[in-house]
Each structure stands twice: as C-alpha cells, then as structure tokens.
mmCIF file of C-alpha atoms in Angstrom:
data_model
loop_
_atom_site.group_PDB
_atom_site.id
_atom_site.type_symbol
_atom_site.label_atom_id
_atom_site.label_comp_id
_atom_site.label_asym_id
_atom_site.label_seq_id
_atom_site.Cartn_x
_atom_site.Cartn_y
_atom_site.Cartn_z
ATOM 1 C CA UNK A 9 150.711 -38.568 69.278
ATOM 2 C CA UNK A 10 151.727 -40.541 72.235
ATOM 3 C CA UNK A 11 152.236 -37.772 74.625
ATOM 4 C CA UNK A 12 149.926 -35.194 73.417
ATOM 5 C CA UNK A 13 149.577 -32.681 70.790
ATOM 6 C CA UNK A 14 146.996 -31.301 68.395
ATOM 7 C CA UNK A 15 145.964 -32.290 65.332
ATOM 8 C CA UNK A 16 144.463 -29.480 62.593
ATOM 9 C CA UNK A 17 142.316 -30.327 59.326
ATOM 10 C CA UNK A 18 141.783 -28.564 56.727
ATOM 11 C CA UNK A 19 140.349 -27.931 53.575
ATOM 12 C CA UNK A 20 141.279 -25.930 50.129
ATOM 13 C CA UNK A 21 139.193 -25.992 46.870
ATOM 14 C CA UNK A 22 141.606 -25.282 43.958
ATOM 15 C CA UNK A 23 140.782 -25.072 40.179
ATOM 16 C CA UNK A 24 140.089 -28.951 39.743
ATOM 17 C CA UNK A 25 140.787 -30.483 43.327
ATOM 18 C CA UNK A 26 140.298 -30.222 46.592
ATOM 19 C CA UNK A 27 142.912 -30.781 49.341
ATOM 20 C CA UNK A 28 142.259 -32.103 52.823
ATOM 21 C CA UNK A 29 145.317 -31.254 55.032
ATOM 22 C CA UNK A 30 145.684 -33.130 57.968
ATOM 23 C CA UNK A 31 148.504 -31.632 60.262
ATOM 24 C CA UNK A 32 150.270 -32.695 63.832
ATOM 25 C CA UNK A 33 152.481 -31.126 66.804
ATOM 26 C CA UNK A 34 153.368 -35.066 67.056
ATOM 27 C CA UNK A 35 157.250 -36.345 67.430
ATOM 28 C CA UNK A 36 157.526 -36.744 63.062
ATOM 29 C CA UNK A 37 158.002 -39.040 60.755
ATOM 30 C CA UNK A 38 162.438 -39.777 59.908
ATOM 31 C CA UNK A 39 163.135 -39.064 56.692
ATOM 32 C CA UNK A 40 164.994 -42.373 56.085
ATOM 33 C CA UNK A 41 160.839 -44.077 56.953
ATOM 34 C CA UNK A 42 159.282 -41.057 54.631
ATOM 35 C CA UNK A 43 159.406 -43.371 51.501
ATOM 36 C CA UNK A 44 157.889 -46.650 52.997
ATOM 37 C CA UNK A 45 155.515 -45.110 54.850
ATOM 38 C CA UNK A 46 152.548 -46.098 52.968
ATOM 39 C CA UNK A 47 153.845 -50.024 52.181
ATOM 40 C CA UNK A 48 151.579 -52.501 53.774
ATOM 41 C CA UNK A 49 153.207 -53.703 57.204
ATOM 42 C CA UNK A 50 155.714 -51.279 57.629
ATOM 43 C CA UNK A 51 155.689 -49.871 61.558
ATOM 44 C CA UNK A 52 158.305 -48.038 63.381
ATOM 45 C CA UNK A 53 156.563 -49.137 66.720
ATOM 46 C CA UNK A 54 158.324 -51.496 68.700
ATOM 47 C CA UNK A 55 155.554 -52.981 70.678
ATOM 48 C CA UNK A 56 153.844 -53.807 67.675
ATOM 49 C CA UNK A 57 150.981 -51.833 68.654
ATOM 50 C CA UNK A 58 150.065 -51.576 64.927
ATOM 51 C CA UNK A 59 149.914 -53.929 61.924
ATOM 52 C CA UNK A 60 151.436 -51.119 59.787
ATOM 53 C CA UNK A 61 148.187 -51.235 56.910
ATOM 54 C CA UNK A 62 146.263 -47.558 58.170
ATOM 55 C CA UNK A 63 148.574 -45.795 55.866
ATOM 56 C CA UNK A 64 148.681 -48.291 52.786
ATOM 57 C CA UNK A 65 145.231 -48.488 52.874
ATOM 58 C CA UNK A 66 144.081 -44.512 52.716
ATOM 59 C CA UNK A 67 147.050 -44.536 50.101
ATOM 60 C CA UNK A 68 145.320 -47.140 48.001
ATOM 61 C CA UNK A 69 141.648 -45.381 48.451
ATOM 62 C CA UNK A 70 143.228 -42.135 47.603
ATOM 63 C CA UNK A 71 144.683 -43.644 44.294
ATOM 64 C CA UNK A 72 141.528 -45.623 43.439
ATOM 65 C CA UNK A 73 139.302 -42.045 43.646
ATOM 66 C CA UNK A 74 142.549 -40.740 41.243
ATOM 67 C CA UNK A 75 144.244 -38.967 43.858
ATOM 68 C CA UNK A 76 147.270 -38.657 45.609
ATOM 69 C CA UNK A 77 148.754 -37.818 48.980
ATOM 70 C CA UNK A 78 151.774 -35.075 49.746
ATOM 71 C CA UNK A 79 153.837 -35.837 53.139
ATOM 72 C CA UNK A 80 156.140 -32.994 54.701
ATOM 73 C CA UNK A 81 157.424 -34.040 58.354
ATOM 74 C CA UNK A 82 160.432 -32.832 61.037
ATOM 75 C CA UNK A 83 161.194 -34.996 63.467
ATOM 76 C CA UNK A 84 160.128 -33.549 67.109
ATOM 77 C CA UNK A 85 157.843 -30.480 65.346
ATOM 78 C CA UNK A 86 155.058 -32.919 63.657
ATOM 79 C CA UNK A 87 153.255 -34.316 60.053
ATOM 80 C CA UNK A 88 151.628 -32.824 57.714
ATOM 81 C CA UNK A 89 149.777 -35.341 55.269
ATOM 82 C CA UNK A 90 147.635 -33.343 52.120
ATOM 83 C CA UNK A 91 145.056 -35.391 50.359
ATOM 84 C CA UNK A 92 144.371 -34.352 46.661
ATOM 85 C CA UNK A 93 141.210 -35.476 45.042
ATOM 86 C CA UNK A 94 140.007 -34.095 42.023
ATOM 87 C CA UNK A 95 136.788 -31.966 42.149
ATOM 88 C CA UNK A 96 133.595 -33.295 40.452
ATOM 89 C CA UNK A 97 132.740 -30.773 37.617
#
C-alpha cells in the first residue's frame, strides 16, 4: 500500500479448515491481473520494484499443505486474500 492504508488479519475455524483472511484499504488488484496474479514473474509495477514470485510462492505452499487461496478485490477500495487450510483432526 504505497500511500498508506491498513491491513486486517483474521482468523475463522470452520468444520474441517481454518481460514486466515488477510484484508487491505490498498488501491486493488484489476480484474483483467486477478487470474495471473499468482504466476511466477508476473508484476504490475513499473519500476520493477518486485520480481513478481511473493504471490506464486505462498500459492504453491498453500497447495503443497492441500489448501487453497480465495481473492476478492475493487480497484481504489482494497484486497482481500483468504487462505484455506484444512484443520488437523
């Protein structure tokens, strides 16, 4: 969040998982970058400020504990990224 904001977590046990919401007042995500957000090298940043891996590799350590990850954003209100694991019974 460039020029400020806040950033909330989270957390929900359901029946069989628990969620870890992570949620931002940040500028959003556009919906036509919402569906390569998590392949490796992909930025939006134009000074190259990132490499474009941070979200390919939670994605992959999400999926390798049998998980998965939920986006919703709006551009200029913020993120909201939801991490489902499932619960150890």
């Amino acid at each position: 969040m460039p020029i400020g904001g806040k950033l909330s977590i989270s957390t929900r046990n359901q029946a069989s998982t628990v969620e870890i919401e992570f949620k931002d007042t940040g500028c959003g995500i556009a919906n036509e970058n919402i569906d390569r957000i998590f392949e490796p090298f992909f930025t939006t940043k134009l000074d190259w400020k990132g490499t474009g891996l941070g979200l390919s590799i939670c994605y992959d350590i999400v999926k390798n504990h049998n998980g998965s990850i939920r986006v919703s954003s709006k551009v200029g209100e913020g993120t909201i990224f939801t991490v489902i694991l499932p619960s150890k019974e």
